XYZ file of C-alpha atoms in Angstrom:
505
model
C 78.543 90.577 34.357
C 82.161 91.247 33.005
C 83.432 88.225 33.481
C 80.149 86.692 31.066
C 80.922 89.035 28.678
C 84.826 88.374 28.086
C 83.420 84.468 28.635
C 81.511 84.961 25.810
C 83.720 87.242 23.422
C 86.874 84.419 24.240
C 84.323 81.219 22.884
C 83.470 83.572 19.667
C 87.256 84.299 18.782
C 87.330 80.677 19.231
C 84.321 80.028 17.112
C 85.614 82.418 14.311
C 88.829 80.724 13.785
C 87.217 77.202 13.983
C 85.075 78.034 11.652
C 88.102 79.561 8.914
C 90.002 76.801 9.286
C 87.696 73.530 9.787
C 84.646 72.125 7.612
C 81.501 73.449 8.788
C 80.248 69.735 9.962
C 83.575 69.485 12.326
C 82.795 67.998 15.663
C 85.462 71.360 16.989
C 82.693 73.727 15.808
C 79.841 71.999 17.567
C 82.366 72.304 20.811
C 82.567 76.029 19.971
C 78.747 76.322 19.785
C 78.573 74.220 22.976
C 80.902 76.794 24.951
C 78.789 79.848 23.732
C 75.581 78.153 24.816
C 77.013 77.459 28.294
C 77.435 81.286 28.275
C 73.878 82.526 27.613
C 72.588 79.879 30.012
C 74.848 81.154 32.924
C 73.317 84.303 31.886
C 69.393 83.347 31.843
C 69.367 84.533 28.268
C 68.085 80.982 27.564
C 66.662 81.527 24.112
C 70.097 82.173 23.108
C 71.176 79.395 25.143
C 68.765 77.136 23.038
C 69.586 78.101 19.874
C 73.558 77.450 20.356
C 72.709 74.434 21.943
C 71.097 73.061 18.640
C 73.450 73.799 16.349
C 75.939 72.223 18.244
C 73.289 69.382 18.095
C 72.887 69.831 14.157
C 76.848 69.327 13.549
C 76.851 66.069 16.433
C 73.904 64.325 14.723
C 75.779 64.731 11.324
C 79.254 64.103 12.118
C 79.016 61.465 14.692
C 77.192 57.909 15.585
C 73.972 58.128 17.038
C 75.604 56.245 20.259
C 78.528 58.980 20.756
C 78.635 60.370 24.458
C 78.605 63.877 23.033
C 75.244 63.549 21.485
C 74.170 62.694 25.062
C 75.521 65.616 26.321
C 73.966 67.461 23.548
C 70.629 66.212 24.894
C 71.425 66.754 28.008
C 72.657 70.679 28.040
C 69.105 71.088 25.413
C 66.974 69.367 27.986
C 68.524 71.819 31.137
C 67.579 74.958 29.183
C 64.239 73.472 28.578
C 64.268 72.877 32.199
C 65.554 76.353 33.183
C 62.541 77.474 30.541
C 60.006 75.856 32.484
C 59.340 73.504 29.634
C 59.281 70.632 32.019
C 57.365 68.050 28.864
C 60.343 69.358 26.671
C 63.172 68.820 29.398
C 61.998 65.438 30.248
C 62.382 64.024 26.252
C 65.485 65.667 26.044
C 66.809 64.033 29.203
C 65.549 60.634 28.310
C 67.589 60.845 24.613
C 70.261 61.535 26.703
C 69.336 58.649 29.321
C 68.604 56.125 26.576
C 72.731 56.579 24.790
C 74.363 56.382 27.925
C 72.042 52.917 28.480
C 73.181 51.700 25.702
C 77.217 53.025 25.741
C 77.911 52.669 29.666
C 78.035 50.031 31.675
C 74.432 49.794 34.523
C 76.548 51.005 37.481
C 78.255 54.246 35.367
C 78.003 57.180 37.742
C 77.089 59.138 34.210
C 73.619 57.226 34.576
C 73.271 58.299 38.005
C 73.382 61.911 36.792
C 70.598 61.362 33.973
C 68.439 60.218 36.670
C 69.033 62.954 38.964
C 68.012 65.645 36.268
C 64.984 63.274 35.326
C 64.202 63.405 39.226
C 64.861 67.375 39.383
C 62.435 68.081 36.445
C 59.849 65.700 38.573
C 60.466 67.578 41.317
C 59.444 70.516 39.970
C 56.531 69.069 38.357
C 55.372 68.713 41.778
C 55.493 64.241 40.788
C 57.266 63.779 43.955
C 56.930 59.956 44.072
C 58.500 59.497 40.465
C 61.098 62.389 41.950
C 61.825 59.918 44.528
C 62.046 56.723 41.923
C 64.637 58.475 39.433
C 66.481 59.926 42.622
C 66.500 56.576 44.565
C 68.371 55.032 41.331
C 70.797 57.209 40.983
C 72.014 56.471 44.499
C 71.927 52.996 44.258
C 74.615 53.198 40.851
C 76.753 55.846 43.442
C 76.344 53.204 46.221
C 77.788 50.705 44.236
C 80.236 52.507 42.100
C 81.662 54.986 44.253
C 83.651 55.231 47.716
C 81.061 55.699 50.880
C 82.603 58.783 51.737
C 82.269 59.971 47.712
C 80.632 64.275 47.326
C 78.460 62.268 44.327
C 76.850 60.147 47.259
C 76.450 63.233 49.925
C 74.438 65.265 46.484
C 72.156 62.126 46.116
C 70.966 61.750 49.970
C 70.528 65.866 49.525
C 68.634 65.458 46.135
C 66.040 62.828 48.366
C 66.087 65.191 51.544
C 64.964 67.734 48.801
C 61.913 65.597 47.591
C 60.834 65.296 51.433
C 61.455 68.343 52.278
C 58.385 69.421 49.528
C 56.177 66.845 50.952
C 56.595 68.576 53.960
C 58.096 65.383 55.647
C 60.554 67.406 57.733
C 61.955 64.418 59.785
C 63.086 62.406 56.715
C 64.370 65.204 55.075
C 66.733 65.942 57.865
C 67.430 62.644 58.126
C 68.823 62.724 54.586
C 70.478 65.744 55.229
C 72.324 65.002 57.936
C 73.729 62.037 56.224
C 74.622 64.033 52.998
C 76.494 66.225 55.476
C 78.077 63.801 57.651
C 79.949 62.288 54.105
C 81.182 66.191 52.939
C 82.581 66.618 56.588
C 84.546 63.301 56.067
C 85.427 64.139 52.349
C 85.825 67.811 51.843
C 87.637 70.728 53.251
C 86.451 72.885 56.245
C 85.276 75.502 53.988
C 84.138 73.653 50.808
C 81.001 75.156 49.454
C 79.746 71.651 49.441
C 79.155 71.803 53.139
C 78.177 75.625 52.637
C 74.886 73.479 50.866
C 74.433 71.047 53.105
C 74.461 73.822 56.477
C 72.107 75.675 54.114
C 69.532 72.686 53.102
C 69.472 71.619 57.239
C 68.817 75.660 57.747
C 65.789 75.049 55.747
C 63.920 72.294 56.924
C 64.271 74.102 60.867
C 63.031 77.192 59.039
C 60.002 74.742 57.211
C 59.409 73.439 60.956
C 59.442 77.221 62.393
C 62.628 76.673 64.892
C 63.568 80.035 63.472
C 66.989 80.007 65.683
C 68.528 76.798 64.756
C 67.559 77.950 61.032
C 69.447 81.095 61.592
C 72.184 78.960 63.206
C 72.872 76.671 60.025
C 72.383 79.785 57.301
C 74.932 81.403 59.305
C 77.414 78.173 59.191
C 76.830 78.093 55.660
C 77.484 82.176 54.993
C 80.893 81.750 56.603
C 82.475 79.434 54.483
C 80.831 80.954 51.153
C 82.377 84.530 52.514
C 85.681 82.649 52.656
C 85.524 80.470 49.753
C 83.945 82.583 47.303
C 84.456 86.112 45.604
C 82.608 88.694 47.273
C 79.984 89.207 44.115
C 79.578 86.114 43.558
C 75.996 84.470 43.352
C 76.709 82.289 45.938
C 76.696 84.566 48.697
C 73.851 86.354 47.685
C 71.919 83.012 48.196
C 73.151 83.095 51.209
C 71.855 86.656 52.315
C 68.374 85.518 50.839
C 67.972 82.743 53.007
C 68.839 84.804 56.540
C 66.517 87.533 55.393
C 63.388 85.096 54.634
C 64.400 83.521 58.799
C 64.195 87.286 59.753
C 60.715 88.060 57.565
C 58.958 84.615 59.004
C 60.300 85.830 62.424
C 58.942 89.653 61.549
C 61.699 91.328 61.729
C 61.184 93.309 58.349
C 64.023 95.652 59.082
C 66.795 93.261 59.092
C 64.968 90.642 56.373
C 65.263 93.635 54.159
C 68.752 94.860 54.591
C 70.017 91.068 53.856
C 67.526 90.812 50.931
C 69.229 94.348 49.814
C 72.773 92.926 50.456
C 71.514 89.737 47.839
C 70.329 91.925 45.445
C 73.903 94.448 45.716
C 75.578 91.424 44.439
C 72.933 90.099 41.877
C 73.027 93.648 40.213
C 77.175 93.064 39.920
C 77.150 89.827 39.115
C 74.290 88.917 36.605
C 72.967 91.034 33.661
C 70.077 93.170 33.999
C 67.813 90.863 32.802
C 68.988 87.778 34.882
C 65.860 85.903 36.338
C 67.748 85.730 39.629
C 67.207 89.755 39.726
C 63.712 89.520 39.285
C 63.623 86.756 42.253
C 65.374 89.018 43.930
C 62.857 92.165 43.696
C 59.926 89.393 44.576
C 62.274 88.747 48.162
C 61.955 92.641 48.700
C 58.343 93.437 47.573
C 57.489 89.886 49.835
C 59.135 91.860 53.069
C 57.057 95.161 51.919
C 53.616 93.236 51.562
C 54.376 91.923 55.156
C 55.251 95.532 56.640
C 51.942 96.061 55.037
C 53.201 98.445 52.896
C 51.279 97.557 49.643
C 52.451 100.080 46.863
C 55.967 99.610 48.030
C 55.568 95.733 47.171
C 53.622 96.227 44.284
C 56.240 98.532 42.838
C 59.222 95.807 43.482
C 56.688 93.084 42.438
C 56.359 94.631 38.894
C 60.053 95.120 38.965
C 60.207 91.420 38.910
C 57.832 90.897 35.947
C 59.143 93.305 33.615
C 62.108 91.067 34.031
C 60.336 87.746 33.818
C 58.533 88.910 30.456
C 62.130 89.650 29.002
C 63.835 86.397 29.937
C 61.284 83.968 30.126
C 58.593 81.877 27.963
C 55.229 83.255 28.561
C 54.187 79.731 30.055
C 57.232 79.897 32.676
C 55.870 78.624 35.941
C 57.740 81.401 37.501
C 55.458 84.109 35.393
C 52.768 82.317 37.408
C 54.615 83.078 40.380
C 54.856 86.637 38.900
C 51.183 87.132 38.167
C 50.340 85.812 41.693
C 52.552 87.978 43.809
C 50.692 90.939 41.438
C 47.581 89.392 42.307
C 47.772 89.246 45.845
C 48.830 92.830 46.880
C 45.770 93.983 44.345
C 43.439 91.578 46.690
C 45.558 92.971 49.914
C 44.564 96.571 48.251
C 40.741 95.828 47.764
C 41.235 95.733 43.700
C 39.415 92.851 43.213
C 39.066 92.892 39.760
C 42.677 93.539 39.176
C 43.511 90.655 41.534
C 41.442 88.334 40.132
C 42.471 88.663 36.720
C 46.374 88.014 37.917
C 45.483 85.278 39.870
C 43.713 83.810 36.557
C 46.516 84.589 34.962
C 48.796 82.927 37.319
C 46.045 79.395 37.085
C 46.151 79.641 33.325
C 49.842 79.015 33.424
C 50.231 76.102 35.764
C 47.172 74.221 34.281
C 49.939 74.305 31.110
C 52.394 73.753 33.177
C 52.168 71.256 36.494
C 50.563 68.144 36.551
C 46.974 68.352 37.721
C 47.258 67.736 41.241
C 50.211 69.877 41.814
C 50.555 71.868 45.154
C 51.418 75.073 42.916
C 47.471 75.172 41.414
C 46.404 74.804 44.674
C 48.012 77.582 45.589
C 46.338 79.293 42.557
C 43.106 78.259 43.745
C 43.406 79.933 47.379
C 44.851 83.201 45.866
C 41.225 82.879 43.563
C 39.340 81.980 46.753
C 41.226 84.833 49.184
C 40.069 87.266 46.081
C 36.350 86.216 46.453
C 36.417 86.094 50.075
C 37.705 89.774 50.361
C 35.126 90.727 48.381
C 32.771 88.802 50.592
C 31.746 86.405 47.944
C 31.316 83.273 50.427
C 29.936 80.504 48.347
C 32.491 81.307 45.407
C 35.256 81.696 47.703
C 34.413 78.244 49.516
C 34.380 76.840 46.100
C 37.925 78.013 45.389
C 39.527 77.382 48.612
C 37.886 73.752 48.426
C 39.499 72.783 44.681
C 42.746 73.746 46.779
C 41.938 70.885 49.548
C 41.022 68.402 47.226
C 44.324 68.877 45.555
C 46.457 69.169 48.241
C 44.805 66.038 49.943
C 45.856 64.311 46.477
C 49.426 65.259 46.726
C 50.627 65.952 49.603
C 51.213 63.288 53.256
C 48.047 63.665 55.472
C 50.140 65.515 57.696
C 51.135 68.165 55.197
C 51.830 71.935 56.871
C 49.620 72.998 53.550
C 46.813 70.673 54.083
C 46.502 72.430 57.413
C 46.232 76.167 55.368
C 43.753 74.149 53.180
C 41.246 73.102 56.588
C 41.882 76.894 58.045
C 41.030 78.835 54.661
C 37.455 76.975 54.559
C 37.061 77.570 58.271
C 37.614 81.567 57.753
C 34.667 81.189 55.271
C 32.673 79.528 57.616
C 33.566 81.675 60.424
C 32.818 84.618 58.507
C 29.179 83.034 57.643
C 28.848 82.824 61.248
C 28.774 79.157 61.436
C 30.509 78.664 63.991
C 30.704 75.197 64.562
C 31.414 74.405 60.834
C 34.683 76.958 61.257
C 35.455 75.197 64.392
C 35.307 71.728 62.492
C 37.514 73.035 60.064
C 39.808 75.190 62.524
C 40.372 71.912 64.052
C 41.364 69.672 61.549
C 43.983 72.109 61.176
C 45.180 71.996 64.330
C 45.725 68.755 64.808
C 47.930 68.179 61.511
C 49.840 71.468 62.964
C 50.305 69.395 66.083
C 51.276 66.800 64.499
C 53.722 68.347 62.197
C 55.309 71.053 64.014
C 57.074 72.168 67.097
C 55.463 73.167 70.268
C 56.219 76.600 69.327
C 55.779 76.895 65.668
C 53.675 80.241 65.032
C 51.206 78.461 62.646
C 49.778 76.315 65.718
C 49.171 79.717 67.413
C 47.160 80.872 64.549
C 45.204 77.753 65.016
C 44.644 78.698 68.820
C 43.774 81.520 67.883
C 40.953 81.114 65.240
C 39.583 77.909 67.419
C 39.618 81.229 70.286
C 37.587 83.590 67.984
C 35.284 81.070 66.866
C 34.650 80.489 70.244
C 33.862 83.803 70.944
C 31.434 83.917 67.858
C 29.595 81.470 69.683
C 29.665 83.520 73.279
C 31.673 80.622 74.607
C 33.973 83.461 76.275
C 35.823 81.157 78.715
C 36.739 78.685 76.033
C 37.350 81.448 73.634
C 40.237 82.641 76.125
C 41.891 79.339 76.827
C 42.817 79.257 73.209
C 43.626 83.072 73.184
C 45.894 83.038 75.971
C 47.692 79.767 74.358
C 48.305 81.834 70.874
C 49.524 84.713 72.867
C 51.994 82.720 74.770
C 53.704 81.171 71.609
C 53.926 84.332 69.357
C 55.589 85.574 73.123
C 58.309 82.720 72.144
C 58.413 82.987 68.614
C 58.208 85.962 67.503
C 59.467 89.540 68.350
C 57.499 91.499 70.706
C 56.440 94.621 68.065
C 55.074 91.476 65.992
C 51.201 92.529 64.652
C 49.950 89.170 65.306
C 50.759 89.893 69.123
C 49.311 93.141 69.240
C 45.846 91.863 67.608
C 45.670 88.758 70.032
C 46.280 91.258 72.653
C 43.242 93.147 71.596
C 41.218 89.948 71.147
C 41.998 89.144 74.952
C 40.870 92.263 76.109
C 37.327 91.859 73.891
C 37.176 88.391 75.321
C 37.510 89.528 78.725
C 34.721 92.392 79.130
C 32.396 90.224 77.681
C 32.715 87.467 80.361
């Protein structure tokens, strides 16, 4: 936080003598304004950021000709706060000002392009538009193929930006793909302990994390924590990514205890390094009260969980797509504490936003639409909460590849309903659909397939097919065995489940 704060007092010393000494329309002042809005947006104060950012704009437009680079970059630092804001409809015309003067002053193959289309792909991206992600993204490598060395960082960003895009499509073959080339060119171009590579170890670590092979995501988060330990301060923000990503590994693997001492190791340097009402601390608090709601220890993740918002209302627009993240998170440990009411009206909440927000057929409101339908289902509300959880499928069949890890959640929330109905063979229809996109899509040994084995196994047993019932059983048993640690609750209730299965045959 100190080193924002004499950041910021330097650029206004700077600003105040500018400002004596030159006419207020100088181009010097707008740089002045420029350097102060940098500040605030390294700081997630990005109201502040905004208004800097436009009156360094005001001076530009006045004082120099509507083709002058630094009206593009004027655009371009308005449309990233928009960005940051969740404004993604404001971000996108502020990048494309920005695109359309560097059209017209470059030449096609400047690598300057190639950046405005990788911040028009980013915003796509986060739309959830991942085709037009992939269009803006797939130009901007072909300007850094042409115009820049093959061994060039700029090129090993771009196949990273595209392993990105598949990676959210939940192609985890092609994103690896891509980011195993981006990290082939930053071992040939960059020193041992760049933090260049420190991204690329930590993008592989996620796709084996997205495919469950829990070790080898361990393995490449680890690579990536040593070189940011040597390259980078100990507070800095860097590292505390780093400590997130090892302690979301441990929580998918259940091992609360040590997820939570690396999420409290992130959040010891977030609280040095960011000001107290950073959105990165309020992510942070989310990691913790996500490890709490796991542990099953609901008021402890509520209580982090509101942490979060308090800081979310401060710093962000009320329309934020991460205030819908927010109001879900709320939502869920409410429907996880039998306040239905409560947890309906945050999950609402939560859909209000990212109807704004998203495109229509973005993964994100079908997200919003299982939290609804999980809501109605605890409260035993079947027809509503098959409803719900089928708006979810419709959009995730929309948007995602027929092999999508999500489309698979989709088939086994409507099964639950069914199964719950007793109809057994509807839940099994469903149960298996979702099984054989898990098959598909993940490893041998991923623990989602052995939730599949083992709802096909109680649906089974709803029907008295006992013998069948334990086939599956015994197969969900033996992967959580593999998977996951041996205190895991998943292994203690298939264990249970067994034992039910087997005095009834």
């Amino acid at each position: 936080m100190g080193n924002y704060s004499k950041a910021l007092e330097f650029h206004e010393k700077s600003y105040q003598i500018s400002e004596k000494a030159l006419p207020s329309n100088h181009p010097d002042l707008a740089l002045s304004y420029n350097n102060i809005g940098a500040v605030y947006d390294s700081m997630g104060d990005y109201s502040k950021a905004l208004e800097s950012y436009e009156k360094s704009h005001k001076i530009r437009e006045k004082a120099l000709p509507s083709n002058h680079p630094d009206l593009a970059m004027s655009y371009n630092n308005i449309g990233r706060v928009y960005k940051n804001m969740g404004d993604y409809s404001k971000a996108l015309e502020f990048y494309e000002k920005d695109l359309e003067i560097k059209k017209k002053a470059l030449p096609p193959n400047h690598p300057d392009l190639a950046t405005s289309y990788n911040n028009i792909g980013l915003v796509y991206k986060k739309m959830g538009d991942y085709s037009k992600a992939l269009e803006f993204y797939e130009k901007a490598h072909q300007i850094y193929e042409k115009a820049l060395p093959s061994n060039h960082p700029n090129l090993a960003t771009s196949y990273n930006n595209i392993g990105q895009v598949y990676n959210s499509m939940g192609d985890y073959s092609k994103a690896l793909e891509f980011y195993e080339k981006s990290h082939k060119i930053g071992e040939k171009s960059l020193p041992s302990n760049h933090p260049g590579l420190a991204t690329s170890y930590n993008s592989i670590g996620g796709v084996y994390k997205n495919m469950g092979d829990y070790l080898k995501a361990l393995e490449f988060y680890e690579k990536s924590h040593k070189i940011r330990e040597k390259s980078l301060p100990s507070n800095h923000p860097g590292l505390a990514i780093s400590y997130n990503n090892i302690a979301l590994v441990y929580a998918d693997m259940g091992d609360y205890s040590k997820a939570l001492e690396f999420y409290e190791k992130a959040h010891q340097i977030s609280e040095k390094a960011l000001p107290s009402n950073h959105p990165d601390l309020a992510t942070s608090y989310n990691n913790i009260g996500a490890v709490y709601k796991d542990m099953g220890d609901h008021s402890k993740a509520l209580e982090f969980y509101e942490k979060a918002h308090k800081i979310f209302e401060k710093a962000l627009p009320p329309n934020h797509p991460d205030m819908a993240v927010s109001y879900n998170n709320i939502g869920q440990m409410y429907n996880n504490m039998g306040d239905y009411s409560k947890a309906l009206e945050f999950n609402e909440k939560a859909l209000k936003i990212r109807e704004k927000t998203v495109s229509p057929n973005h993964p994100d409101l079908a997200t919003s639409y299982n939290n609804i339908g999980a809501t109605y289902f605890g409260k035993g509300d079947y027809s509503k909460a098959l409803e719900s959880f089928k708006k979810a499928q419709k959009i995730v069949e929309k948007a995602l590849p027929p092999n999508h890890p999500s489309l698979a959640s989709s088939y086994n929330n409507i099964g639950a309903v069914y199964d719950s109905m007793g109809d057994y063979s509807k839940a099994l229809e469903f149960y298996e659909k979702s099984h054989k996109i898990r098959e598909k899509a993940l490893p041998s040994n991923h623990p989602s397939l052995a939730i599949s084995y083992n709802n096909i196994g109680m649906a089974y047993s709803g029907k008295g097919d006992y013998s069948k019932a334990l086939s599956f059983l015994e197969t969900a048993l033996s992967i959580w065995q593999k998977s996951l640690p041996p205190n895991h609750p998943n292994i203690k209730t298939v264990t249970n489940l067994i034992d039910y299965v087997k005095k009834k045959m």
